[in-house]
Short mmCIF file of C-alpha atoms and ligand atoms in Angstrom, two decimals:
data_model
loop_
_atom_site.label_atom_id
_atom_site.label_comp_id
_atom_site.label_asym_id
_atom_site.label_seq_id
_atom_site.Cartn_x
_atom_site.Cartn_y
_atom_site.Cartn_z
CA UNK A 1 -4.45 144.64 -61.91
CA UNK A 2 -0.84 144.43 -62.96
CA UNK A 3 0.70 140.85 -61.78
CA UNK A 4 2.83 142.54 -59.35
CA UNK A 5 -0.22 144.14 -57.61
CA UNK A 6 -1.74 140.73 -57.43
CA UNK A 7 1.29 139.22 -55.54
CA UNK A 8 1.48 141.82 -53.00
CA UNK A 9 -2.30 141.43 -52.20
CA UNK A 10 -1.49 137.84 -51.65
CA UNK A 11 1.53 138.82 -49.36
CA UNK A 12 -1.05 141.21 -47.50
CA UNK A 13 -3.56 138.46 -47.07
CA UNK A 14 -0.79 136.30 -45.83
CA UNK A 15 0.34 139.03 -43.43
CA UNK A 16 -3.18 139.35 -42.21
CA UNK A 17 -4.03 136.12 -41.68
CA UNK A 18 -0.67 136.02 -39.26
CA UNK A 19 -2.15 139.35 -37.32
CA UNK A 20 -5.96 138.11 -37.13
CA UNK A 21 -4.81 134.94 -35.71
CA UNK A 22 -2.49 136.17 -33.42
CA UNK A 23 -4.48 135.50 -30.13
CA UNK A 24 -3.54 135.60 -26.65
CA UNK A 25 -3.69 133.03 -24.28
CA UNK A 26 -2.85 132.38 -20.91
CA UNK A 27 -2.37 128.66 -20.23
CA UNK A 28 -0.27 126.03 -22.49
CA UNK A 29 0.22 122.67 -23.26
CA UNK A 30 3.18 122.06 -20.73
CA UNK A 31 4.44 118.81 -22.55
CA UNK A 32 5.08 120.65 -25.76
CA UNK A 33 8.91 121.22 -26.50
CA UNK A 34 9.70 124.56 -28.63
CA UNK A 35 12.55 123.26 -31.28
CA UNK A 36 15.78 125.82 -30.81
CA UNK A 37 15.53 126.95 -34.14
CA UNK A 38 11.77 128.36 -33.66
CA UNK A 39 13.52 130.49 -30.79
CA UNK A 40 15.79 131.82 -33.57
CA UNK A 41 13.10 132.42 -36.22
CA UNK A 42 11.01 134.47 -33.93
CA UNK A 43 14.06 136.27 -32.59
CA UNK A 44 15.18 136.89 -35.67
CA UNK A 45 11.76 138.55 -36.48
CA UNK A 46 12.65 140.80 -33.66
CA UNK A 47 16.00 141.77 -34.87
CA UNK A 48 14.95 143.36 -37.81
CA UNK A 49 12.25 145.81 -36.16
CA UNK A 50 12.81 149.43 -36.31
CA UNK A 51 14.11 151.27 -33.27
CA UNK A 52 14.28 155.34 -32.45
CA UNK A 53 18.35 156.19 -33.74
CA UNK A 54 18.52 152.57 -34.90
CA UNK A 55 19.53 151.92 -31.52
CA UNK A 56 18.23 148.59 -31.09
CA UNK A 57 17.93 148.75 -27.30
CA UNK A 58 16.64 145.01 -26.90
CA UNK A 59 18.10 142.20 -25.09
CA UNK A 60 16.07 138.68 -24.94
CA UNK A 61 16.80 136.30 -22.60
CA UNK A 62 15.14 132.79 -23.49
CA UNK A 63 14.24 131.09 -20.61
CA UNK A 64 13.98 127.08 -21.05
CA UNK A 65 14.74 126.06 -17.41
CA UNK A 66 11.81 124.78 -15.87
CA UNK A 67 12.75 125.61 -12.66
CA UNK A 68 13.77 129.31 -13.38
CA UNK A 69 9.89 129.34 -15.34
CA UNK A 70 8.49 128.02 -11.45
CA UNK A 71 10.42 131.04 -10.08
CA UNK A 72 9.34 133.59 -12.44
CA UNK A 73 5.65 132.53 -12.05
CA UNK A 74 5.80 132.12 -8.18
CA UNK A 75 6.76 136.11 -8.54
CA UNK A 76 3.75 137.08 -10.59
CA UNK A 77 1.62 135.06 -8.08
CA UNK A 78 2.65 136.63 -5.16
CA UNK A 79 2.35 139.93 -7.10
CA UNK A 80 -1.26 139.03 -7.80
CA UNK A 81 -2.24 138.14 -4.03
CA UNK A 82 -0.53 141.55 -3.08
CA UNK A 83 -2.66 143.27 -5.68
CA UNK A 84 -5.63 141.96 -4.36
CA UNK A 85 -5.13 142.74 -1.32
CA UNK A 86 -4.21 146.44 -2.23
CA UNK A 87 -7.78 146.19 -4.07
CA UNK A 88 -6.78 147.36 -7.43
CA UNK A 89 -9.71 146.19 -9.00
CA UNK A 90 -7.58 144.77 -11.92
CA UNK A 91 -9.56 141.59 -13.47
CA UNK A 92 -5.96 139.98 -13.13
CA UNK A 93 -5.37 136.90 -15.03
CA UNK A 94 -4.13 133.38 -13.53
CA UNK A 95 -0.37 133.71 -13.57
CA UNK A 96 0.17 130.25 -12.93
CA UNK A 97 -0.22 129.56 -16.73
CA UNK A 98 3.44 131.34 -17.05
CA UNK A 99 5.11 128.06 -15.64
CA UNK A 100 3.05 125.71 -18.23
CA UNK A 101 4.61 128.12 -21.24
CA UNK A 102 6.79 126.11 -23.59
CA UNK A 103 8.22 129.21 -24.89
CA UNK A 104 9.12 131.87 -22.67
CA UNK A 105 11.64 134.77 -23.62
CA UNK A 106 12.15 137.87 -21.43
CA UNK A 107 12.58 141.16 -22.97
CA UNK A 108 14.83 143.60 -21.50
CA UNK A 109 16.11 147.06 -22.05
CA UNK A 110 18.64 149.30 -21.14
CA UNK A 111 17.07 152.78 -20.41
CA UNK A 112 20.45 154.53 -20.92
CA UNK A 113 19.90 154.61 -24.10
CA UNK A 114 17.20 156.98 -24.28
CA UNK A 115 20.76 159.43 -24.55
CA UNK A 116 20.90 158.31 -28.07
CA UNK A 117 17.40 159.85 -28.32
CA UNK A 118 16.80 163.41 -28.88
CA UNK A 119 17.92 164.87 -25.60
CA UNK A 120 20.07 167.82 -23.99
CA UNK A 121 21.74 165.93 -21.38
CA UNK A 122 22.26 168.92 -19.48
CA UNK A 123 19.66 168.40 -16.55
CA UNK A 124 17.73 171.17 -17.37
CA UNK A 125 13.86 171.42 -17.03
CA UNK A 126 13.85 171.20 -20.97
CA UNK A 127 16.15 168.23 -20.96
CA UNK A 128 13.74 166.60 -18.36
CA UNK A 129 10.86 166.78 -21.09
CA UNK A 130 12.80 165.55 -24.00
CA UNK A 131 14.01 162.76 -21.69
CA UNK A 132 10.42 161.86 -21.00
CA UNK A 133 10.00 161.51 -24.81
CA UNK A 134 12.92 159.70 -25.03
CA UNK A 135 11.66 156.96 -22.70
CA UNK A 136 8.72 156.84 -25.13
CA UNK A 137 10.92 156.32 -28.02
CA UNK A 138 12.62 153.46 -26.14
CA UNK A 139 9.62 151.92 -25.12
CA UNK A 140 8.11 152.13 -28.69
CA UNK A 141 11.53 150.65 -30.34
CA UNK A 142 11.25 147.48 -27.72
CA UNK A 143 7.59 147.21 -28.22
CA UNK A 144 8.28 147.28 -32.17
CA UNK A 145 10.64 144.31 -31.76
CA UNK A 146 8.38 142.49 -29.36
CA UNK A 147 5.19 142.62 -31.78
CA UNK A 148 7.33 141.20 -34.83
CA UNK A 149 8.57 138.20 -32.36
CA UNK A 150 5.08 137.49 -31.36
CA UNK A 151 3.79 137.88 -34.99
CA UNK A 152 6.53 135.61 -35.68
CA UNK A 153 5.52 133.02 -33.35
CA UNK A 154 1.81 133.41 -34.45
CA UNK A 155 3.23 132.40 -37.98
CA UNK A 156 4.72 129.42 -36.58
CA UNK A 157 1.04 128.46 -34.88
CA UNK A 158 1.45 129.29 -31.36
CA UNK A 159 -0.65 131.38 -29.44
CA UNK A 160 1.30 133.84 -27.62
CA UNK A 161 0.87 135.95 -24.10
CA UNK A 162 2.58 139.47 -23.90
CA UNK A 163 3.48 139.79 -19.89
CA UNK A 164 3.82 143.54 -18.72
CA UNK A 165 2.83 142.82 -14.87
CA UNK A 166 6.56 143.58 -14.15
CA UNK A 167 7.52 147.16 -14.20
CA UNK A 168 7.47 147.85 -10.52
CA UNK A 169 10.48 148.23 -8.59
CA UNK A 170 10.07 145.11 -6.42
CA UNK A 171 9.53 143.06 -9.66
CA UNK A 172 12.59 144.33 -11.36
CA UNK A 173 14.48 143.36 -8.26
CA UNK A 174 13.22 140.07 -8.08
CA UNK A 175 13.78 139.12 -11.45
CA UNK A 176 16.78 140.25 -12.49
CA UNK A 177 19.27 138.43 -10.12
CA UNK A 178 16.91 135.06 -11.18
CA UNK A 179 18.34 135.92 -14.57
CA UNK A 180 21.91 137.38 -14.11
CA UNK A 181 20.34 140.60 -15.77
CA UNK A 182 22.76 143.70 -15.11
CA UNK A 183 21.33 146.27 -12.65
CA UNK A 184 21.36 148.98 -15.64
CA UNK A 185 18.93 146.91 -17.64
CA UNK A 186 15.32 146.47 -17.10
CA UNK A 187 13.02 144.08 -17.43
CA UNK A 188 10.30 145.48 -19.83
CA UNK A 189 8.30 142.15 -20.63
CA UNK A 190 7.54 138.51 -20.88
CA UNK A 191 6.89 136.78 -24.01
CA UNK A 192 5.14 133.42 -23.68
CA UNK A 193 4.20 131.03 -26.38
CA UNK A 194 3.35 127.74 -27.55
CA UNK A 195 0.10 125.54 -28.10
CA UNK A 196 -2.82 126.76 -26.35
CA UNK A 197 -4.11 124.52 -23.40
CA UNK A 198 -7.75 125.34 -24.32
CA UNK A 199 -9.27 126.64 -27.58
CA UNK A 200 -8.16 129.77 -28.19
CA UNK A 201 -10.55 133.05 -28.86
CA UNK A 202 -10.82 135.85 -30.73
CA UNK A 203 -11.28 138.93 -28.72
CA UNK A 204 -13.26 142.09 -29.35
CA UNK A 205 -11.63 144.47 -31.74
CA UNK A 206 -12.51 148.04 -32.20
CA UNK A 207 -14.21 148.65 -35.92
CA UNK A 208 -11.92 150.42 -38.37
CA UNK A 209 -14.12 153.42 -38.52
CA UNK A 210 -13.89 153.75 -34.63
CA UNK A 211 -10.19 154.01 -34.92
CA UNK A 212 -9.53 155.82 -38.24
CA UNK A 213 -9.64 159.66 -38.90
CA UNK A 214 -9.20 161.18 -41.81
CA UNK A 215 -7.18 164.46 -41.87
CA UNK A 216 -8.85 165.91 -38.67
CA UNK A 217 -9.60 163.93 -35.27
CA UNK A 218 -13.33 162.52 -35.44
CA UNK A 219 -14.74 164.18 -32.57
CA UNK A 220 -17.30 161.74 -32.16
CA UNK A 221 -14.20 158.96 -31.15
CA UNK A 222 -13.68 161.16 -28.37
CA UNK A 223 -14.38 159.81 -24.56
CA UNK A 224 -15.17 161.72 -21.70
CA UNK A 225 -13.78 160.62 -18.31
CA UNK A 226 -16.89 159.56 -17.28
CA UNK A 227 -17.37 157.45 -20.35
CA UNK A 228 -13.77 155.91 -19.92
CA UNK A 229 -14.57 155.22 -16.19
CA UNK A 230 -18.08 153.38 -17.31
CA UNK A 231 -15.90 151.22 -19.87
CA UNK A 232 -13.77 150.31 -17.28
CA UNK A 233 -16.17 149.61 -14.98
CA UNK A 234 -18.65 147.67 -17.47
CA UNK A 235 -16.84 146.61 -20.66
CA UNK A 236 -12.97 145.72 -19.61
CA UNK A 237 -12.97 142.36 -17.87
CA UNK A 238 -15.38 141.09 -20.77
CA UNK A 239 -13.10 142.43 -23.81
CA UNK A 240 -10.04 140.66 -21.91
CA UNK A 241 -11.48 137.40 -21.31
CA UNK A 242 -14.49 136.63 -23.24
CA UNK A 243 -14.99 135.85 -27.01
CA UNK A 244 -15.57 138.92 -29.13
CA UNK A 245 -19.46 137.71 -29.79
CA UNK A 246 -19.96 138.26 -25.96
CA UNK A 247 -19.22 142.05 -25.72
CA UNK A 248 -22.10 144.26 -26.32
C1 FMN B 301 1.95 146.16 -23.97
C2 FMN B 301 0.82 144.61 -23.15
C3 FMN B 301 1.09 144.97 -21.92
C4 FMN B 301 0.25 143.37 -21.64
N1 FMN B 301 0.26 142.85 -20.62
C5 FMN B 301 -0.34 142.06 -19.91
C6 FMN B 301 -0.10 141.55 -19.09
O1 FMN B 301 0.51 142.15 -18.01
N2 FMN B 301 -0.63 140.77 -18.48
C7 FMN B 301 -1.80 139.59 -19.39
O2 FMN B 301 -2.39 138.72 -18.76
N3 FMN B 301 -1.88 140.14 -20.35
C8 FMN B 301 -1.24 141.17 -20.97
N4 FMN B 301 -1.72 141.82 -22.11
C9 FMN B 301 -2.30 140.91 -23.11
C10 FMN B 301 -3.43 141.91 -23.43
O3 FMN B 301 -4.76 141.35 -22.38
C11 FMN B 301 -4.24 141.01 -24.68
O4 FMN B 301 -3.35 141.51 -25.75
C12 FMN B 301 -5.57 141.92 -25.08
O5 FMN B 301 -6.48 141.05 -24.19
C13 FMN B 301 -6.16 141.78 -26.36
O6 FMN B 301 -6.38 140.09 -26.36
P1 FMN B 301 -5.62 139.66 -27.90
O7 FMN B 301 -3.65 139.68 -27.38
O8 FMN B 301 -6.06 138.09 -27.87
O9 FMN B 301 -5.84 140.34 -29.25
C14 FMN B 301 -0.63 142.52 -22.73
C15 FMN B 301 -0.74 143.02 -23.87
C16 FMN B 301 0.14 143.97 -24.53
C17 FMN B 301 0.17 144.34 -25.70
#
């Protein structure tokens, strides 16, 4: 093997070490203070992300003010109660952990950027179809940047928490004034990071051969509606809240 290939392999291994160790936790050490340069290093990784039309349709709001963190957390707690009342049956996490997060970054986007993607902009039915696709492009772009930030945080030794339970309109209305976010923008997710309050655990991941298809879709990977419903009823809570060894 040439020396160049060997060094590429070690870079891959270093990357995979970070990828595998990126683990979600939902409670942090509240006394830890994130150094300012860590925020910058994390967002520097986000800045280099790919995006549709290279539009870079993202904004990051670093929240260091504990009172603001508490207010954000309070919104989630109220939302949690509302969801329980609605009997949504989603195994909602304890969002009080948000207020303990030493690092908290709100990720926002501006859906007007969908105009930069392949659309007709003439209000026709066809335009509507392309606009839906444009929204997907926008969301994937912001997710790409967010993922880079999460990996950078993991590389710095932090645990992370990707919170999206804020898409609904009421959440937008509650969150934007708190942070002075203009009406035109949407809050897409919140990135929490810091040292974990308890030992993090690795969650279940599908095996490689369950997700990889060669040339054609492997029909054995297809799940029926009933199988998906069964997975949601019997497995979902385990893969969200248990160690990978505790999922059968
Ligand atoms: C797009 C996306 C949305 C998520 N939304 C939430 C959320 O709203 N609340 C939450 O507690 N966790 C959320 N998570 C975290 C997932 O539950 C977590 O990534 C998953 O259980 C796998 O665990 P791991 O990150 O440790 O691999 C989200 C993750 C992603 C990528």
